[in-house]
PDB file of C-alpha atoms in Angstrom:
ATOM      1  CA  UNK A   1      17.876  -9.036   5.569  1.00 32.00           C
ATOM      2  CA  UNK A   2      16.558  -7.267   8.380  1.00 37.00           C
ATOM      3  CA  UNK A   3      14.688  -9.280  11.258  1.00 40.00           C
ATOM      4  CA  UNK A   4      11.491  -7.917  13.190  1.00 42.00           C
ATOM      5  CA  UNK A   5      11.010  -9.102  17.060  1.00 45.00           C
ATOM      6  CA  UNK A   6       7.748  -9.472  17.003  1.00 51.00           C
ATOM      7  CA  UNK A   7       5.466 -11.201  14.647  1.00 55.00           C
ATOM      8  CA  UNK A   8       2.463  -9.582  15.919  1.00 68.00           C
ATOM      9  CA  UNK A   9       3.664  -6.060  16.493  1.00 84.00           C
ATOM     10  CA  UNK A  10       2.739  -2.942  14.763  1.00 96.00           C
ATOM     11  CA  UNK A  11       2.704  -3.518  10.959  1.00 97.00           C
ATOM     12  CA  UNK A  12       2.827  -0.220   8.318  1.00 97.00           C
ATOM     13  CA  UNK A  13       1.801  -1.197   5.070  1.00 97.00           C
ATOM     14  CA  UNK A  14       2.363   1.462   3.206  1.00 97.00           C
ATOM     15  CA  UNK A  15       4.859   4.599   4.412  1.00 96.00           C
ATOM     16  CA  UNK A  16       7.417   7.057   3.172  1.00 93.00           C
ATOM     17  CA  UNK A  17       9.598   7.308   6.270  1.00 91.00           C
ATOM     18  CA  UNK A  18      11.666   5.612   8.512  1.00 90.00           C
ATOM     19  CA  UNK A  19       9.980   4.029  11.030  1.00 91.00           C
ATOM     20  CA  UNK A  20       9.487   5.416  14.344  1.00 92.00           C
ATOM     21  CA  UNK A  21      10.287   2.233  16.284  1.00 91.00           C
ATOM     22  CA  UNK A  22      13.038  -0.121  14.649  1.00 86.00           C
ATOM     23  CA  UNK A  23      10.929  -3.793  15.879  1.00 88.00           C
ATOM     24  CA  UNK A  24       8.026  -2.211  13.779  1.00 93.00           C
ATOM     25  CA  UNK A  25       7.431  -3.848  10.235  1.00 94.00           C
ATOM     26  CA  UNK A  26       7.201  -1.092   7.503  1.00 95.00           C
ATOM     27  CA  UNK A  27       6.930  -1.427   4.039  1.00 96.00           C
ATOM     28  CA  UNK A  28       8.702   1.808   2.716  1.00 95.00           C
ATOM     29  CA  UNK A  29       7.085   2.926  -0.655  1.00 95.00           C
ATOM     30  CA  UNK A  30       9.372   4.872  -3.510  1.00 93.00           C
ATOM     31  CA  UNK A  31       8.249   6.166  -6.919  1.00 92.00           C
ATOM     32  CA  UNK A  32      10.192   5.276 -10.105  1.00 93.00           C
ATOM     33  CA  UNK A  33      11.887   7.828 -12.411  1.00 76.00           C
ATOM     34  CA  UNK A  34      13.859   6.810 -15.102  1.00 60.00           C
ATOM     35  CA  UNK A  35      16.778   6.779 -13.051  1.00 54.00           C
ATOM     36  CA  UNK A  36      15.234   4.668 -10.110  1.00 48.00           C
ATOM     37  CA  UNK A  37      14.655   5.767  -7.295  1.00 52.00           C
ATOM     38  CA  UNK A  38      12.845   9.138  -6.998  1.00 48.00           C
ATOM     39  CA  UNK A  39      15.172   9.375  -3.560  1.00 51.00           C
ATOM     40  CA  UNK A  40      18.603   7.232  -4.121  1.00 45.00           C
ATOM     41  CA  UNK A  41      20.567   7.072  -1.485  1.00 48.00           C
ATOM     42  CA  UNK A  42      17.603   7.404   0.993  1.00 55.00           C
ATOM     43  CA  UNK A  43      16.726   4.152   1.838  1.00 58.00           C
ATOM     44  CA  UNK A  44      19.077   1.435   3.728  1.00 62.00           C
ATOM     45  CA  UNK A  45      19.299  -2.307   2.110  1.00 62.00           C
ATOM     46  CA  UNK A  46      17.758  -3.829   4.879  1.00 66.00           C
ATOM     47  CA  UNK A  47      14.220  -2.231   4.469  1.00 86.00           C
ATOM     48  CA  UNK A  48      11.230  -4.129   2.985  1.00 94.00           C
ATOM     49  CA  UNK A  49       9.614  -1.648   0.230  1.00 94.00           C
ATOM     50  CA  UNK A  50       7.400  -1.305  -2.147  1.00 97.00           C
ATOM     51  CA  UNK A  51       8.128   0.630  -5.632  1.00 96.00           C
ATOM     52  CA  UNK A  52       5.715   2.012  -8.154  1.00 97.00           C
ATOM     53  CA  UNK A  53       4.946   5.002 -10.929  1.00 97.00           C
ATOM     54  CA  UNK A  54       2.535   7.489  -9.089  1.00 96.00           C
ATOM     55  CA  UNK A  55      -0.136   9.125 -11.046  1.00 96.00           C
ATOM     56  CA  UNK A  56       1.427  12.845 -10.205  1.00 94.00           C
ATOM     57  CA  UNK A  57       5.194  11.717 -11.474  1.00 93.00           C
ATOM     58  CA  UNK A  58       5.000   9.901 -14.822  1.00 95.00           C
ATOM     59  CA  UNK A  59       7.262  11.590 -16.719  1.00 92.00           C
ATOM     60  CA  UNK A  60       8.789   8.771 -19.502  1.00 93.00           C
ATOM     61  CA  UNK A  61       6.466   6.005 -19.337  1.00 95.00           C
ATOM     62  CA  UNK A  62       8.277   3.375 -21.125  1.00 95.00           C
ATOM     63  CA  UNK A  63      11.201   4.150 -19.080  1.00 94.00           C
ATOM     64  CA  UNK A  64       9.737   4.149 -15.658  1.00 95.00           C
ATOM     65  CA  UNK A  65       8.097   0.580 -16.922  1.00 96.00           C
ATOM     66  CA  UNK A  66      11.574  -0.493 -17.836  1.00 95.00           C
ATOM     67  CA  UNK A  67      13.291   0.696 -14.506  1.00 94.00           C
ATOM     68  CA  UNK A  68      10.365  -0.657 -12.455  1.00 96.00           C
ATOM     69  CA  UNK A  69      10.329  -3.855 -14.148  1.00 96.00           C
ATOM     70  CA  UNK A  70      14.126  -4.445 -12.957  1.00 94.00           C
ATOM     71  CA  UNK A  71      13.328  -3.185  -9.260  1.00 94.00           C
ATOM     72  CA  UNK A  72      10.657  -5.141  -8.855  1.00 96.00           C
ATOM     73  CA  UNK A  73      12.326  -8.452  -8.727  1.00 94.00           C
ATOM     74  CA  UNK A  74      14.447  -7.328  -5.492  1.00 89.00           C
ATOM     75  CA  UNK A  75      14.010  -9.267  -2.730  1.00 84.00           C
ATOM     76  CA  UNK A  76      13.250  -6.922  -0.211  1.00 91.00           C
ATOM     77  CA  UNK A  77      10.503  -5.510  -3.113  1.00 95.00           C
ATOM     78  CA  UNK A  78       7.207  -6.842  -1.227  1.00 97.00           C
ATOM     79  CA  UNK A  79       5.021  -5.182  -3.279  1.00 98.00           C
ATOM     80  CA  UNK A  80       4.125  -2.888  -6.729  1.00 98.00           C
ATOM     81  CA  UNK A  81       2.920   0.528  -6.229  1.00 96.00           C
ATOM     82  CA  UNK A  82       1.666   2.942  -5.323  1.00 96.00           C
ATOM     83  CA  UNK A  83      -0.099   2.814  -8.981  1.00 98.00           C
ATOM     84  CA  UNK A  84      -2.746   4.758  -9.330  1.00 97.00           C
ATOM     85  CA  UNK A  85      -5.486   6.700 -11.242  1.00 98.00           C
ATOM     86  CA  UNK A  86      -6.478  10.316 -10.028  1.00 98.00           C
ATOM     87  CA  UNK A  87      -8.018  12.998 -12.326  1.00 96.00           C
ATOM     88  CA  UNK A  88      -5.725  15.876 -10.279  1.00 95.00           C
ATOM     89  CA  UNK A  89      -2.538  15.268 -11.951  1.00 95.00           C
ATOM     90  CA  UNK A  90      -1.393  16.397 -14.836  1.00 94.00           C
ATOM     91  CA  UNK A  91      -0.460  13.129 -16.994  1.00 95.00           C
ATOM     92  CA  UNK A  92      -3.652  12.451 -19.544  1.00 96.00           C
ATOM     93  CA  UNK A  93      -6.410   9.999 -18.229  1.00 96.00           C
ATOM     94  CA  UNK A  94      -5.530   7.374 -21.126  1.00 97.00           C
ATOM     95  CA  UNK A  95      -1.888   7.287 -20.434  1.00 98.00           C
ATOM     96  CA  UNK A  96      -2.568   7.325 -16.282  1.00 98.00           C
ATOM     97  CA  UNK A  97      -4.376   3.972 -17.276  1.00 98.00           C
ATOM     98  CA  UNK A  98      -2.151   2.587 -19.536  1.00 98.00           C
ATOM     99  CA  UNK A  99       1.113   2.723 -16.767  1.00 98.00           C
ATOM    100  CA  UNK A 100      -1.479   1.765 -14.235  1.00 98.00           C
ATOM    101  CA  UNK A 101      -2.609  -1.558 -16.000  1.00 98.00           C
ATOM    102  CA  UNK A 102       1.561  -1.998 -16.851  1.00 98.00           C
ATOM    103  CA  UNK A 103       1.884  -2.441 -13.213  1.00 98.00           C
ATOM    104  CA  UNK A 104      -0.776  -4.095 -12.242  1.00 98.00           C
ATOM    105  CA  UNK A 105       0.434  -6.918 -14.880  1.00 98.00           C
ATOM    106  CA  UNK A 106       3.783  -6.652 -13.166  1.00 98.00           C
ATOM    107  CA  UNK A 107       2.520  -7.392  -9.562  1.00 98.00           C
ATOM    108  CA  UNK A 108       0.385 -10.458 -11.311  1.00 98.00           C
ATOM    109  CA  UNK A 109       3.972 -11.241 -13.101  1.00 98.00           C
ATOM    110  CA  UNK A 110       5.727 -10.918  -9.586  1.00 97.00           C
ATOM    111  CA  UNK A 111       3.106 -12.481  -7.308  1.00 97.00           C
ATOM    112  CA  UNK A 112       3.680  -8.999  -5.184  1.00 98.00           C
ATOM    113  CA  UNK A 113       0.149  -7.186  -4.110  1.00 98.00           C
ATOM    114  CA  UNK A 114      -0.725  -4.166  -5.910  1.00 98.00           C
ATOM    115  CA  UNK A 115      -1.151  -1.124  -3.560  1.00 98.00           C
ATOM    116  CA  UNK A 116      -3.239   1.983  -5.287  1.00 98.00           C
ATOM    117  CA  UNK A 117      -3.902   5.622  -5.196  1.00 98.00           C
ATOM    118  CA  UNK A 118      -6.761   6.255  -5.945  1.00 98.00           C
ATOM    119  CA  UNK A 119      -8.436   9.626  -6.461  1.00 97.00           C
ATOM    120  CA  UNK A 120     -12.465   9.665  -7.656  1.00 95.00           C
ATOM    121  CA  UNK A 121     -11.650   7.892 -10.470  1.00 97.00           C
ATOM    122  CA  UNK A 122     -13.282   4.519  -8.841  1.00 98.00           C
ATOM    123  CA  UNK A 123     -15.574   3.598 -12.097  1.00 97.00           C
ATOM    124  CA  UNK A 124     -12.000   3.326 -13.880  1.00 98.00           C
ATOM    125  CA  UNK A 125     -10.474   1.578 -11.021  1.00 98.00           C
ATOM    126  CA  UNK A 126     -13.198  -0.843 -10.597  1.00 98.00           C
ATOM    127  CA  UNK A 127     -13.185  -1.402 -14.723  1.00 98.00           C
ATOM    128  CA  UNK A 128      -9.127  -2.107 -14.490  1.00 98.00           C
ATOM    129  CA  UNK A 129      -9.806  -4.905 -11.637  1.00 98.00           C
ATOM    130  CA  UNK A 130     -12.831  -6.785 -14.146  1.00 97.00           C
ATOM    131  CA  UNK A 131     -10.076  -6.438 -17.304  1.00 97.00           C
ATOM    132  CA  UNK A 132      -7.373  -7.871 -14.970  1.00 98.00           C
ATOM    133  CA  UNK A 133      -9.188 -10.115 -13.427  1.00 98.00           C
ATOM    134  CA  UNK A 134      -5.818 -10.355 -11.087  1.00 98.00           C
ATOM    135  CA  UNK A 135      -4.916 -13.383  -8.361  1.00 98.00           C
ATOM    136  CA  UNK A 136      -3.078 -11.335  -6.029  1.00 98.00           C
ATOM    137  CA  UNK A 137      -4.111  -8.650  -3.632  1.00 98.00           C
ATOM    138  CA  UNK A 138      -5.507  -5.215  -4.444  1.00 98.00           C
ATOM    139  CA  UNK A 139      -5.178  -2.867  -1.748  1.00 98.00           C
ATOM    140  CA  UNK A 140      -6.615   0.623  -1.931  1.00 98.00           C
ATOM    141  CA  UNK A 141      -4.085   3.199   0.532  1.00 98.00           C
ATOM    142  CA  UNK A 142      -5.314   6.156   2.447  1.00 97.00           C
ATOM    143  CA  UNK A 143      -8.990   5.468   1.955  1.00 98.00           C
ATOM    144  CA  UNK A 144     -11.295   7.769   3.426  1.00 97.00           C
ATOM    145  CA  UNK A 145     -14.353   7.029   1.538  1.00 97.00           C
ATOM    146  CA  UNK A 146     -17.720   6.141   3.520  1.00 98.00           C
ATOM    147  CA  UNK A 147     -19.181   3.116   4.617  1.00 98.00           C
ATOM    148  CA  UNK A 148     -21.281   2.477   1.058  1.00 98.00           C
ATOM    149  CA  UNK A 149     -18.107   2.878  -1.574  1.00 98.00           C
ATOM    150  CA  UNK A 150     -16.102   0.511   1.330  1.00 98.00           C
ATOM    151  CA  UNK A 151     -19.058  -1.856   1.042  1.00 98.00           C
ATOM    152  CA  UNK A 152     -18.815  -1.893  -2.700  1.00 98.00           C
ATOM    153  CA  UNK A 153     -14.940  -2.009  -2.927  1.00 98.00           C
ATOM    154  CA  UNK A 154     -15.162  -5.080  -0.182  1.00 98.00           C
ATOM    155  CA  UNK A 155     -17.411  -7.109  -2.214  1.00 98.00           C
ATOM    156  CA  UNK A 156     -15.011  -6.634  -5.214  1.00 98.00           C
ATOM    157  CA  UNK A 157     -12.116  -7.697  -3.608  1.00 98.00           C
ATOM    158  CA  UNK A 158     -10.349  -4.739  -2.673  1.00 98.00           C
ATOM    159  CA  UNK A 159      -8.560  -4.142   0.690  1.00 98.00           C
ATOM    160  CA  UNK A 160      -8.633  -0.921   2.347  1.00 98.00           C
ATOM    161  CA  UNK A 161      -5.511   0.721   4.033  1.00 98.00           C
ATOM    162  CA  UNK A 162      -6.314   3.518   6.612  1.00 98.00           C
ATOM    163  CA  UNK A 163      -4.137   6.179   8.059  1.00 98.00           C
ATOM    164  CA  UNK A 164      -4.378   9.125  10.403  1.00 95.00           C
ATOM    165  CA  UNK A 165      -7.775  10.215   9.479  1.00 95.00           C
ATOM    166  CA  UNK A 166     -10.819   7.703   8.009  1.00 97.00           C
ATOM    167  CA  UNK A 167     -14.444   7.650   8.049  1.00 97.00           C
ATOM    168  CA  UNK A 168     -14.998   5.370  11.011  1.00 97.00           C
ATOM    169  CA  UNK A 169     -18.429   3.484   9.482  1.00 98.00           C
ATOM    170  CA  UNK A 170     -16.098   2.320   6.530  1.00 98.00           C
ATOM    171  CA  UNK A 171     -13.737   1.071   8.621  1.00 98.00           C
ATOM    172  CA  UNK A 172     -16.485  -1.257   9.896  1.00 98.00           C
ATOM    173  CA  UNK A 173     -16.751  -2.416   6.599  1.00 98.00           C
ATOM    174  CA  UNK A 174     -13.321  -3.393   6.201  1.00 98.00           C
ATOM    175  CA  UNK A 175     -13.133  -5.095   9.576  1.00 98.00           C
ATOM    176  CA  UNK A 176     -11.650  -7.436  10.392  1.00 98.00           C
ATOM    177  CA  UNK A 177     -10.379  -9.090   7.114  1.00 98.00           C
ATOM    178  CA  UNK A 178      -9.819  -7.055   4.335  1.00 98.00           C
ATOM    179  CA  UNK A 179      -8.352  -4.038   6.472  1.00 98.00           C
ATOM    180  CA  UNK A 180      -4.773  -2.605   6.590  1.00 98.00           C
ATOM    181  CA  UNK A 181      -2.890   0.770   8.491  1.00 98.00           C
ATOM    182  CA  UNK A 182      -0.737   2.758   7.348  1.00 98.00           C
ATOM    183  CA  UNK A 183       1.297   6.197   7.710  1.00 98.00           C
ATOM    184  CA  UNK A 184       1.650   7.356   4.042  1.00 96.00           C
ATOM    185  CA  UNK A 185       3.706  10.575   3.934  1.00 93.00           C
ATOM    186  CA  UNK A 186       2.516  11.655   7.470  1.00 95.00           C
ATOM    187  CA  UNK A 187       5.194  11.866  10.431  1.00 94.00           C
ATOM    188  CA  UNK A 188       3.418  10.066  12.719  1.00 96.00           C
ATOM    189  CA  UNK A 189       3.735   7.195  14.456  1.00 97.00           C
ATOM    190  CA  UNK A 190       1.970   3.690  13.354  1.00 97.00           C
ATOM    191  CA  UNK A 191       1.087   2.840  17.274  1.00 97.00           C
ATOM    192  CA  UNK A 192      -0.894   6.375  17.568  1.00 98.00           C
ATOM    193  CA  UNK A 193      -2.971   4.999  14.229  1.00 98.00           C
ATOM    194  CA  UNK A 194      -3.755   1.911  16.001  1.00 98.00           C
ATOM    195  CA  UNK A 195      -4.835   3.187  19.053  1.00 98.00           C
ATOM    196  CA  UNK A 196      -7.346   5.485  17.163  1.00 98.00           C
ATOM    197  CA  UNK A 197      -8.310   2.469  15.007  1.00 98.00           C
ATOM    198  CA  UNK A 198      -8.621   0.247  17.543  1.00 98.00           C
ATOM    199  CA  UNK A 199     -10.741   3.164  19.640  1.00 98.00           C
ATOM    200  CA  UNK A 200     -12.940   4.113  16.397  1.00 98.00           C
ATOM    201  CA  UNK A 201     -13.699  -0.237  16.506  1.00 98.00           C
ATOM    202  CA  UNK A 202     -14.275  -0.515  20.115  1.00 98.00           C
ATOM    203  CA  UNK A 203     -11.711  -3.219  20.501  1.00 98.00           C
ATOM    204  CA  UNK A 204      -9.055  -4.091  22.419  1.00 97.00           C
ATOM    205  CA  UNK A 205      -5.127  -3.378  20.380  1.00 96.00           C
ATOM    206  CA  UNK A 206      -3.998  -6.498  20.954  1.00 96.00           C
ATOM    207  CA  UNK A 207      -6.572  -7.687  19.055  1.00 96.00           C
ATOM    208  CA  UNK A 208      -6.194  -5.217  16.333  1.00 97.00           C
ATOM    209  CA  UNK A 209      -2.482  -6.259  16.267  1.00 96.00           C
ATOM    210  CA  UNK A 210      -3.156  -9.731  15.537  1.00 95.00           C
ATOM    211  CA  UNK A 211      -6.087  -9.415  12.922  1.00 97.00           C
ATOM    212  CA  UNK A 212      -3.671  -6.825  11.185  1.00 97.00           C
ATOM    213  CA  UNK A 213      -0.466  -9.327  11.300  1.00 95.00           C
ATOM    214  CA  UNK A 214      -2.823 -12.511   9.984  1.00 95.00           C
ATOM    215  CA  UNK A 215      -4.235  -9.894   7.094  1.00 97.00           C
ATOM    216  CA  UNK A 216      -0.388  -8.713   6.528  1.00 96.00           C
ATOM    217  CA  UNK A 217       0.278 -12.524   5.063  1.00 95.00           C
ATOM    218  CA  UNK A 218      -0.354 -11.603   1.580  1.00 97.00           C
ATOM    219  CA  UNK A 219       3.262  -9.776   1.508  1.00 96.00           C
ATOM    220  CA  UNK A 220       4.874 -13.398   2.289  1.00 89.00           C
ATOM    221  CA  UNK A 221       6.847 -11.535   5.355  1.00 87.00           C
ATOM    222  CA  UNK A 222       8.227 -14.992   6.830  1.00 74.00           C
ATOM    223  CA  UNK A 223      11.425 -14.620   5.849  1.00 69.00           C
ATOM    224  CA  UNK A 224      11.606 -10.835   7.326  1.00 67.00           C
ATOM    225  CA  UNK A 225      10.306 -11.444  10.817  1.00 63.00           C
TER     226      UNK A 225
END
């Protein structure tokens, strides 16, 4: 189990990379093959993670439910995803849907947020969350949509996860309670996003840093900090 210093420090919600600073509290996201782990080997023990079927790599559903459904109960697993629905890739619509719904049942199953990818496909997403109907935590990563889809997706329930580059009237929206930050596949550093964040609010970062850490409760992170 790996400790953090600092309760209130720089939290990552939703990343594919190491951390820049090692006191920073980063939940390291992996896609699941049939095998596992699209990159075994990659990640040490003492991360927290996430683990999910991406749109763009479902390639033996049942499988990749299967293996999922087995990595999901680790204990460093914080939360499913990133599921998702996006029109782009290449798996059908129906069966994007059908893996998508899987794991949203699994992070209802688990108690674990669900984080999503989603890619103008928000009718479908927004149908998924009224079938569901789920208890815990929807969170929507890398949005850059504007202020009147935030709106919407606020009053819905959603939470919004921003990274190096947003549409700074939806991140009004989301303030202060139903936003997160985040890195995503980018090699940058969490601090730089909150300093633009917390410039693009014109607030202090200390007090971005501590409305981000009281949001970050829904992963239950005691036991990591």
């Amino acid at each position: 189990m790996i400790r953090f210093r600092n309760a209130m420090g720089y939290y990552d919600i939703h990343t594919h990379q190491m951390p820049f600073h090692k006191e920073d509290i980063a939940i390291i996201n992996r896609s699941v093959n049939p095998m596992g782990d699209i990159q075994p080997g990659s990640l040490p023990d003492t991360f927290i993670r996430s683990y999910g079927i991406h749109p763009w790599y479902i390639y033996n559903a049942k499988e990749q439910i299967d293996r999922l459904r087995v990595l999901a109960y680790g204990p460093r697993v914080v939360a499913i995803g990133e599921a998702g629905l996006d029109p782009l890739a290449e798996s059908p619509v129906n069966l994007q849907k059908e893996v998508f719904l899987a794991q949203a049942n699994l992070a209802e199953e688990t108690h674990k947020p669900l984080i999503i990818h989603c890619v103008k496909a928000w009718g479908d997403l927004i149908a998924c969350k009224k079938a569901v109907k789920p208890e815990v935590p929807w969170i929507i990563h890398g949005f850059r949509g504007n202020s009147e889809l935030a709106s919407q997706l606020v009053r819905l329930g959603f939470y919004l996860s921003f990274g190096d580059r947003f549409n700074p009237s939806a991140l009004c929206v989301a303030w202060p309670d139903s936003l997160f930050l985040e890195t995503d596949d980018k090699s940058i550093d969490i601090r730089e996003v909150y300093r633009n964040v917390a410039e693009a609010l014109d607030i202090p970062e200390e007090k971005l840093r501590i409305q981000i850490a009281k949001n970050s409760s829904i992963f239950r992170l005691k036991g990591y900090l």
